[in-house]
mmCIF file of C-alpha atoms in Angstrom:
data_model
loop_
_atom_site.group_PDB
_atom_site.id
_atom_site.type_symbol
_atom_site.label_atom_id
_atom_site.label_comp_id
_atom_site.label_asym_id
_atom_site.label_seq_id
_atom_site.Cartn_x
_atom_site.Cartn_y
_atom_site.Cartn_z
ATOM 1 C CA MET A 1 -11.584 0.089 12.174
ATOM 2 C CA GLY A 2 -9.035 -2.683 12.244
ATOM 3 C CA LEU A 3 -9.563 -6.394 12.009
ATOM 4 C CA PRO A 4 -11.025 -8.361 14.718
ATOM 5 C CA LYS A 5 -8.199 -10.570 16.596
ATOM 6 C CA ASN A 6 -10.208 -13.921 15.884
ATOM 7 C CA ILE A 7 -11.222 -13.278 12.331
ATOM 8 C CA VAL A 8 -9.191 -16.340 11.366
ATOM 9 C CA LEU A 9 -9.882 -19.150 13.486
ATOM 10 C CA ALA A 10 -7.255 -21.726 14.872
ATOM 11 C CA ASN A 11 -7.700 -23.936 11.974
ATOM 12 C CA GLY A 12 -6.891 -21.509 9.655
ATOM 13 C CA LYS A 13 -10.065 -20.548 8.313
ATOM 14 C CA LEU A 14 -12.000 -17.313 8.210
ATOM 15 C CA ASN A 15 -14.444 -16.769 11.054
ATOM 16 C CA ASP A 16 -17.570 -16.632 9.280
ATOM 17 C CA GLU A 17 -19.582 -15.096 12.470
ATOM 18 C CA LEU A 18 -17.983 -12.157 11.690
ATOM 19 C CA ILE A 19 -18.080 -11.746 7.809
ATOM 20 C CA VAL A 20 -21.556 -10.371 5.999
ATOM 21 C CA ASN A 21 -19.919 -11.672 2.706
ATOM 22 C CA ARG A 22 -17.505 -13.196 0.752
ATOM 23 C CA GLU A 23 -16.335 -14.083 -2.577
ATOM 24 C CA ILE A 24 -13.942 -16.542 -4.278
ATOM 25 C CA LEU A 25 -11.248 -14.511 -6.309
ATOM 26 C CA TYR A 26 -9.293 -17.068 -7.541
ATOM 27 C CA LYS A 27 -7.998 -21.121 -6.680
ATOM 28 C CA GLY A 28 -4.446 -21.896 -5.752
ATOM 29 C CA MET A 29 -2.632 -24.939 -7.051
ATOM 30 C CA ASN A 30 -3.323 -26.776 -3.840
ATOM 31 C CA GLY A 31 -6.953 -25.975 -4.269
ATOM 32 C CA ARG A 32 -6.997 -23.154 -1.682
ATOM 33 C CA PHE A 33 -9.322 -20.613 -2.394
ATOM 34 C CA VAL A 34 -8.271 -16.838 -2.485
ATOM 35 C CA GLU A 35 -11.272 -14.366 -1.410
ATOM 36 C CA ARG A 36 -12.630 -11.179 -0.711
ATOM 37 C CA PHE A 37 -14.024 -10.819 2.549
ATOM 38 C CA TYR A 38 -16.558 -8.249 3.919
ATOM 39 C CA LEU A 39 -16.789 -7.193 7.473
ATOM 40 C CA SER A 40 -19.296 -4.756 6.671
ATOM 41 C CA PRO A 41 -20.720 -3.401 2.852
ATOM 42 C CA SER A 42 -17.940 -0.914 2.851
ATOM 43 C CA GLN A 43 -14.906 -2.790 4.582
ATOM 44 C CA SER A 44 -13.491 -5.489 2.843
ATOM 45 C CA TYR A 45 -9.978 -7.416 2.909
ATOM 46 C CA VAL A 46 -8.440 -10.079 0.755
ATOM 47 C CA PHE A 47 -7.731 -13.597 2.223
ATOM 48 C CA LYS A 48 -5.246 -15.541 0.835
ATOM 49 C CA PRO A 49 -3.986 -19.000 2.206
ATOM 50 C CA LEU A 50 -0.661 -20.870 1.264
ATOM 51 C CA THR A 51 -1.656 -21.647 -2.599
ATOM 52 C CA ASN A 52 1.463 -23.454 -3.085
ATOM 53 C CA ASP A 53 2.939 -25.667 -0.659
ATOM 54 C CA GLY A 54 6.055 -25.229 -2.202
ATOM 55 C CA GLN A 55 6.159 -21.245 -1.335
ATOM 56 C CA TRP A 56 5.718 -21.500 1.996
ATOM 57 C CA GLY A 57 6.676 -18.205 3.941
ATOM 58 C CA LYS A 58 7.970 -16.568 1.021
ATOM 59 C CA GLU A 59 5.894 -14.279 -0.014
ATOM 60 C CA VAL A 60 5.807 -12.824 3.566
ATOM 61 C CA TRP A 61 9.592 -12.296 3.457
ATOM 62 C CA VAL A 62 9.605 -10.693 0.102
ATOM 63 C CA HIS A 63 6.995 -8.181 1.936
ATOM 64 C CA GLU A 64 9.178 -7.866 5.047
ATOM 65 C CA HIS A 65 12.681 -7.633 3.114
ATOM 66 C CA ILE A 66 12.013 -5.939 -0.406
ATOM 67 C CA LEU A 67 8.733 -4.389 -0.917
ATOM 68 C CA PRO A 68 9.232 -1.510 1.148
ATOM 69 C CA GLN A 69 12.072 0.047 -1.053
ATOM 70 C CA PHE A 70 9.137 -0.261 -3.677
ATOM 71 C CA PRO A 71 6.849 2.415 -4.564
ATOM 72 C CA LYS A 72 3.075 1.556 -3.650
ATOM 73 C CA ILE A 73 2.842 -0.847 -6.616
ATOM 74 C CA TYR A 74 1.459 -3.835 -4.597
ATOM 75 C CA PRO A 75 -1.119 -4.524 -1.710
ATOM 76 C CA LYS A 76 -0.287 -4.116 1.764
ATOM 77 C CA ILE A 77 0.179 -6.950 4.068
ATOM 78 C CA ILE A 78 -2.639 -6.556 6.855
ATOM 79 C CA SER A 79 -2.296 -10.023 8.771
ATOM 80 C CA PHE A 80 -0.077 -12.931 8.364
ATOM 81 C CA SER A 81 0.314 -16.507 10.130
ATOM 82 C CA ILE A 82 3.019 -18.738 9.377
ATOM 83 C CA SER A 83 3.281 -22.020 10.802
ATOM 84 C CA GLU A 84 4.706 -25.928 9.859
ATOM 85 C CA ARG A 85 1.297 -26.756 9.252
ATOM 86 C CA THR A 86 0.570 -25.938 5.676
ATOM 87 C CA GLU A 87 -3.227 -25.168 6.624
ATOM 88 C CA LEU A 88 -2.077 -22.572 9.127
ATOM 89 C CA ASN A 89 -0.514 -20.065 6.741
ATOM 90 C CA TRP A 90 -2.379 -17.472 5.487
ATOM 91 C CA MET A 91 -2.309 -13.432 4.628
ATOM 92 C CA ILE A 92 -4.828 -10.870 5.116
ATOM 93 C CA LEU A 93 -4.328 -8.104 2.319
ATOM 94 C CA GLU A 94 -5.685 -4.687 1.633
ATOM 95 C CA ASP A 95 -8.573 -4.887 -0.805
ATOM 96 C CA LEU A 96 -7.686 -2.840 -4.280
ATOM 97 C CA GLY A 97 -11.574 -3.542 -5.190
ATOM 98 C CA PRO A 98 -12.322 -4.480 -8.662
ATOM 99 C CA LEU A 99 -9.395 -5.496 -10.728
ATOM 100 C CA SER A 100 -8.854 -4.774 -14.399
ATOM 101 C CA HIS A 101 -6.333 -7.466 -16.075
ATOM 102 C CA ASP A 102 -6.575 -5.967 -19.895
ATOM 103 C CA PHE A 103 -3.380 -6.911 -21.583
ATOM 104 C CA ASN A 104 -2.637 -4.123 -24.089
ATOM 105 C CA GLU A 105 -0.188 -1.786 -24.969
ATOM 106 C CA GLY A 106 -0.956 0.700 -22.315
ATOM 107 C CA SER A 107 -1.007 -1.754 -19.352
ATOM 108 C CA VAL A 108 2.236 -3.525 -20.758
ATOM 109 C CA MET A 109 3.931 -0.209 -20.792
ATOM 110 C CA ALA A 110 3.030 0.519 -17.079
ATOM 111 C CA VAL A 111 4.373 -2.596 -16.396
ATOM 112 C CA ILE A 112 7.653 -2.175 -18.082
ATOM 113 C CA LYS A 113 8.308 1.141 -16.124
ATOM 114 C CA TRP A 114 8.918 -0.705 -13.149
ATOM 115 C CA LEU A 115 9.918 -4.107 -14.428
ATOM 116 C CA ALA A 116 13.120 -2.195 -15.845
ATOM 117 C CA TRP A 117 13.502 -0.228 -12.808
ATOM 118 C CA TRP A 118 13.602 -3.576 -10.457
ATOM 119 C CA HIS A 119 15.495 -5.097 -12.789
ATOM 120 C CA SER A 120 18.249 -2.000 -12.183
ATOM 121 C CA LEU A 121 18.270 -2.988 -8.505
ATOM 122 C CA PRO A 122 21.531 -3.639 -6.910
ATOM 123 C CA VAL A 123 20.654 -7.546 -5.980
ATOM 124 C CA GLY A 124 23.883 -7.807 -3.836
ATOM 125 C CA LYS A 125 22.187 -6.423 -0.248
ATOM 126 C CA TRP A 126 18.955 -9.197 -0.393
ATOM 127 C CA GLY A 127 21.346 -12.378 0.034
ATOM 128 C CA ASP A 128 18.282 -14.889 0.563
ATOM 129 C CA ILE A 129 16.640 -14.276 -2.574
ATOM 130 C CA PRO A 130 15.929 -17.591 -3.845
ATOM 131 C CA LEU A 131 17.658 -18.528 -6.881
ATOM 132 C CA LYS A 132 14.502 -20.471 -8.354
ATOM 133 C CA GLY A 133 10.628 -20.018 -8.717
ATOM 134 C CA LEU A 134 8.011 -21.746 -9.881
ATOM 135 C CA LYS A 135 9.146 -23.398 -12.934
ATOM 136 C CA PRO A 136 12.441 -25.006 -13.753
ATOM 137 C CA ARG A 137 15.098 -22.117 -14.791
ATOM 138 C CA ILE A 138 15.861 -22.242 -18.601
ATOM 139 C CA GLU A 139 18.848 -24.096 -18.943
ATOM 140 C CA GLU A 140 16.690 -27.176 -17.096
ATOM 141 C CA MET A 141 14.406 -26.334 -19.848
ATOM 142 C CA VAL A 142 16.556 -26.721 -22.527
ATOM 143 C CA SER A 143 17.504 -30.159 -21.093
ATOM 144 C CA GLU A 144 13.947 -31.093 -21.075
ATOM 145 C CA ILE A 145 13.286 -30.309 -24.479
ATOM 146 C CA CYS A 146 16.198 -31.651 -25.793
ATOM 147 C CA LEU A 147 15.314 -34.978 -24.514
ATOM 148 C CA LYS A 148 11.906 -35.280 -25.638
ATOM 149 C CA LYS A 149 12.622 -33.697 -29.055
ATOM 150 C CA ASP A 150 11.614 -36.533 -30.725
ATOM 151 C CA GLU A 151 7.936 -36.195 -28.903
ATOM 152 C CA PHE A 152 7.896 -32.637 -30.108
ATOM 153 C CA TYR A 153 8.636 -33.619 -33.540
ATOM 154 C CA ARG A 154 5.354 -36.248 -33.763
ATOM 155 C CA LEU A 155 3.236 -32.799 -32.541
ATOM 156 C CA LEU A 156 4.505 -30.344 -35.431
ATOM 157 C CA PRO A 157 1.835 -31.571 -37.957
ATOM 158 C CA ALA A 158 -1.330 -31.259 -35.628
ATOM 159 C CA LEU A 159 0.586 -27.600 -34.313
ATOM 160 C CA LYS A 160 0.723 -26.667 -37.821
ATOM 161 C CA VAL A 161 4.570 -25.809 -37.470
ATOM 162 C CA GLU A 162 6.702 -26.018 -40.105
ATOM 163 C CA GLU A 163 9.918 -28.958 -39.196
ATOM 164 C CA SER A 164 12.416 -26.690 -40.554
ATOM 165 C CA LEU A 165 11.857 -23.641 -38.272
ATOM 166 C CA ILE A 166 12.021 -26.187 -35.364
ATOM 167 C CA HIS A 167 14.853 -28.256 -36.785
ATOM 168 C CA SER A 168 16.914 -24.598 -36.989
ATOM 169 C CA LEU A 169 15.927 -24.265 -33.380
ATOM 170 C CA PHE A 170 17.173 -27.402 -31.507
ATOM 171 C CA LEU A 171 20.434 -26.495 -33.405
ATOM 172 C CA LYS A 172 20.854 -23.281 -31.378
ATOM 173 C CA PRO A 173 20.386 -24.238 -27.563
ATOM 174 C CA ASN A 174 23.164 -26.855 -27.558
ATOM 175 C CA ARG A 175 25.559 -24.212 -28.816
ATOM 176 C CA PHE A 176 24.388 -21.290 -26.786
ATOM 177 C CA SER A 177 25.053 -20.078 -23.474
ATOM 178 C CA PHE A 178 22.531 -17.611 -21.794
ATOM 179 C CA SER A 179 24.033 -14.458 -20.318
ATOM 180 C CA GLU A 180 24.795 -14.511 -16.334
ATOM 181 C CA LYS A 181 23.490 -11.266 -15.735
ATOM 182 C CA GLN A 182 21.150 -12.177 -12.369
ATOM 183 C CA VAL A 183 18.319 -9.560 -11.833
ATOM 184 C CA LEU A 184 15.830 -9.537 -8.799
ATOM 185 C CA THR A 185 12.475 -10.923 -10.960
ATOM 186 C CA HIS A 186 8.713 -10.991 -9.877
ATOM 187 C CA GLY A 187 8.715 -14.713 -11.038
ATOM 188 C CA ASP A 188 5.039 -14.726 -11.926
ATOM 189 C CA LEU A 189 4.692 -11.784 -14.180
ATOM 190 C CA HIS A 190 1.716 -13.032 -16.068
ATOM 191 C CA THR A 191 -1.442 -11.296 -17.093
ATOM 192 C CA GLY A 192 -3.471 -11.987 -14.182
ATOM 193 C CA ASN A 193 -0.944 -10.613 -11.597
ATOM 194 C CA PHE A 194 -1.115 -6.999 -12.962
ATOM 195 C CA ALA A 195 -4.048 -4.340 -13.080
ATOM 196 C CA ILE A 196 -4.980 -0.884 -13.578
ATOM 197 C CA VAL A 197 -7.209 0.126 -10.556
ATOM 198 C CA ASP A 198 -7.941 3.837 -10.794
ATOM 199 C CA ASN A 199 -5.451 4.149 -13.493
ATOM 200 C CA GLU A 200 -2.798 3.202 -11.108
ATOM 201 C CA LEU A 201 -0.775 0.313 -11.966
ATOM 202 C CA LYS A 202 -0.632 -2.694 -9.478
ATOM 203 C CA ILE A 203 1.489 -5.585 -9.307
ATOM 204 C CA LEU A 204 0.089 -8.902 -7.622
ATOM 205 C CA ASP A 205 1.346 -12.142 -5.551
ATOM 206 C CA TRP A 206 5.092 -12.063 -5.026
ATOM 207 C CA GLU A 207 5.537 -15.236 -4.010
ATOM 208 C CA HIS A 208 7.708 -16.333 -6.820
ATOM 209 C CA THR A 209 10.017 -13.614 -6.176
ATOM 210 C CA HIS A 210 13.823 -14.945 -7.115
ATOM 211 C CA LEU A 211 17.032 -14.260 -9.176
ATOM 212 C CA ASN A 212 16.940 -14.908 -12.693
ATOM 213 C CA LEU A 213 17.816 -13.377 -16.322
ATOM 214 C CA PRO A 214 15.524 -10.553 -16.849
ATOM 215 C CA HIS A 215 13.946 -12.630 -19.634
ATOM 216 C CA TRP A 216 12.180 -14.328 -17.257
ATOM 217 C CA ASP A 217 9.919 -11.320 -16.598
ATOM 218 C CA LEU A 218 9.758 -9.997 -19.875
ATOM 219 C CA PHE A 219 8.306 -13.488 -21.079
ATOM 220 C CA HIS A 220 5.769 -14.227 -18.602
ATOM 221 C CA LEU A 221 4.469 -10.429 -19.168
ATOM 222 C CA MET A 222 4.521 -10.779 -23.297
ATOM 223 C CA ASP A 223 4.455 -14.691 -24.307
ATOM 224 C CA LEU A 224 3.364 -16.783 -21.219
ATOM 225 C CA SER A 225 0.466 -17.889 -22.147
ATOM 226 C CA HIS A 226 -2.613 -18.540 -19.096
ATOM 227 C CA PRO A 227 -5.660 -20.512 -19.677
ATOM 228 C CA LEU A 228 -7.653 -17.588 -17.596
ATOM 229 C CA PHE A 229 -5.857 -14.648 -19.425
ATOM 230 C CA PRO A 230 -6.210 -15.498 -23.090
ATOM 231 C CA LYS A 231 -4.392 -12.357 -25.283
ATOM 232 C CA LYS A 232 -3.314 -11.532 -29.183
ATOM 233 C CA LEU A 233 0.739 -10.274 -29.255
ATOM 234 C CA THR A 234 2.216 -9.331 -32.482
ATOM 235 C CA SER A 235 5.960 -8.724 -33.367
ATOM 236 C CA PRO A 236 5.147 -5.359 -33.769
ATOM 237 C CA LEU A 237 4.177 -5.196 -30.273
ATOM 238 C CA ARG A 238 6.546 -7.266 -28.583
ATOM 239 C CA GLU A 239 9.584 -5.244 -30.570
ATOM 240 C CA ARG A 240 8.409 -1.789 -29.234
ATOM 241 C CA ILE A 241 7.970 -3.755 -25.577
ATOM 242 C CA LEU A 242 11.557 -5.003 -25.709
ATOM 243 C CA GLU A 243 12.819 -1.320 -26.944
ATOM 244 C CA SER A 244 11.052 0.544 -24.204
ATOM 245 C CA TYR A 245 12.434 -2.303 -21.384
ATOM 246 C CA LEU A 246 16.315 -1.433 -22.897
ATOM 247 C CA SER A 247 15.343 2.301 -23.019
ATOM 248 C CA GLN A 248 14.884 2.269 -19.189
ATOM 249 C CA VAL A 249 16.878 -0.383 -17.619
ATOM 250 C CA GLU A 250 20.252 1.217 -15.698
ATOM 251 C CA TYR A 251 22.088 -1.502 -16.256
ATOM 252 C CA GLU A 252 24.657 -1.951 -19.145
ATOM 253 C CA VAL A 253 23.506 -3.958 -22.144
ATOM 254 C CA ASP A 254 24.258 -4.713 -25.618
ATOM 255 C CA ARG A 255 20.767 -4.431 -27.298
ATOM 256 C CA ALA A 256 20.975 -6.215 -30.235
ATOM 257 C CA ALA A 257 22.513 -9.425 -28.445
ATOM 258 C CA PHE A 258 19.554 -9.126 -25.769
ATOM 259 C CA ILE A 259 16.817 -8.847 -27.992
ATOM 260 C CA SER A 260 18.585 -11.965 -30.121
ATOM 261 C CA GLU A 261 18.489 -13.730 -26.439
ATOM 262 C CA TYR A 262 15.002 -12.753 -25.458
ATOM 263 C CA TYR A 263 13.832 -14.374 -28.946
ATOM 264 C CA LEU A 264 15.760 -17.266 -27.813
ATOM 265 C CA PHE A 265 14.704 -17.807 -24.571
ATOM 266 C CA ALA A 266 11.563 -17.030 -25.881
ATOM 267 C CA SER A 267 11.503 -20.152 -27.913
ATOM 268 C CA VAL A 268 12.608 -22.495 -25.516
ATOM 269 C CA PHE A 269 10.139 -21.484 -23.175
ATOM 270 C CA SER A 270 7.544 -21.850 -25.556
ATOM 271 C CA LEU A 271 8.773 -25.246 -26.780
ATOM 272 C CA TRP A 272 8.376 -26.410 -23.072
ATOM 273 C CA MET A 273 5.229 -24.823 -22.388
ATOM 274 C CA ILE A 274 3.907 -26.775 -25.512
ATOM 275 C CA LEU A 275 4.902 -30.529 -23.570
ATOM 276 C CA LEU A 276 3.380 -29.355 -20.638
ATOM 277 C CA ILE A 277 -0.336 -28.089 -22.121
ATOM 278 C CA GLN A 278 0.019 -31.408 -24.215
ATOM 279 C CA LYS A 279 0.267 -33.446 -21.026
ATOM 280 C CA ASP A 280 -2.594 -31.764 -19.425
ATOM 281 C CA LEU A 281 -4.453 -32.201 -22.644
ATOM 282 C CA VAL A 282 -3.525 -35.749 -22.662
ATOM 283 C CA ASN A 283 -4.936 -35.944 -18.880
ATOM 284 C CA ASN A 284 -7.904 -34.279 -19.980
ATOM 285 C CA GLY A 285 -7.002 -30.759 -18.070
ATOM 286 C CA GLY A 286 -6.683 -31.206 -14.776
ATOM 287 C CA LYS A 287 -7.322 -27.989 -13.307
ATOM 288 C CA TRP A 288 -8.194 -26.133 -16.358
ATOM 289 C CA SER A 289 -10.703 -27.180 -18.713
ATOM 290 C CA VAL A 290 -9.844 -28.869 -22.131
ATOM 291 C CA GLU A 291 -11.448 -25.512 -24.413
ATOM 292 C CA GLN A 292 -8.698 -23.410 -21.914
ATOM 293 C CA LEU A 293 -5.882 -25.574 -22.701
ATOM 294 C CA HIS A 294 -6.460 -25.484 -26.603
ATOM 295 C CA ILE A 295 -6.779 -21.649 -26.234
ATOM 296 C CA GLN A 296 -3.466 -21.678 -24.379
ATOM 297 C CA LEU A 297 -1.988 -23.924 -26.806
ATOM 298 C CA GLU A 298 -2.678 -21.791 -29.707
ATOM 299 C CA GLU A 299 -1.400 -18.885 -27.860
ATOM 300 C CA THR A 300 1.887 -20.633 -27.287
ATOM 301 C CA VAL A 301 2.475 -21.703 -30.571
ATOM 302 C CA SER A 302 1.612 -18.494 -32.044
ATOM 303 C CA SER A 303 4.376 -17.122 -29.989
ATOM 304 C CA LEU A 304 6.744 -19.718 -30.929
ATOM 305 C CA LYS A 305 6.432 -19.154 -34.097
ATOM 306 C CA GLN A 306 6.943 -15.414 -33.967
ATOM 307 C CA CYS A 307 9.892 -15.871 -31.900
ATOM 308 C CA ALA A 308 11.706 -18.418 -33.692
ATOM 309 C CA SER A 309 11.303 -16.999 -36.736
ATOM 310 C CA ALA A 310 12.742 -13.409 -35.791
ATOM 311 C CA LEU A 311 15.590 -15.488 -34.283
ATOM 312 C CA ILE A 312 16.864 -17.084 -37.292
ATOM 313 C CA LEU A 313 16.309 -14.147 -39.692
#
């Protein structure tokens, strides 16, 4: 049984007359909800409106031009609409069922296998891949945190971070150039965007796909904190993940230089995230609760300490 033609109304909303049940999965950045809906007790789909207005049409483009060359590690788009009116943009995807978003060594190593694979793909054949995703590029982050260096130093006592550690770190971005290696990145590979379904890995939400350093996906996978998906990452596990990645990529790489650059990248990104989280806390949470943000901040500070310490050893 397929989808009824009028399952989505002219106003871009689901037709409640055809739906027997629906449940909210999450709320997008623009306030719209991604939902699971049922046409019968055994027939369900996922309805995903445009959740970030800046990503207009991008996920459909990725599904049409890039993902057909991938193994079946992503949910298939069943139907979609692209319109200049943002409220009329939507997708209906296959429902993978209940998802387990556990961050553990097994699930992360499953992601690393495919991450190394798509990072090794030649990117020249995709001329239209965006050069920027949801967040600023790392060079922009370097500039921003250097401008706000005094603000960060004022936060150090509350963060319980040694000033000497941050001082040595601030010296490095000013005289360190990141490599020019550009790979196809998922763009937003945090714990909520991968899951194990019936013992198989599935990777979700490809709308932020763009060209970037390999470290972008690795940082999102390992060290990016998320209010909804707290995790604990130790230095030994991070090292094992990086070594697994380097043992599987097919492009030429200097292992020691790559790992050192990752620690710098992760330190800079964590500094930028701390300032962002602190801004949300000053604004009393915004989209996230203050409690969630404090947990996210603690996790980000932990990553900063681990990566910055490894960098200066």
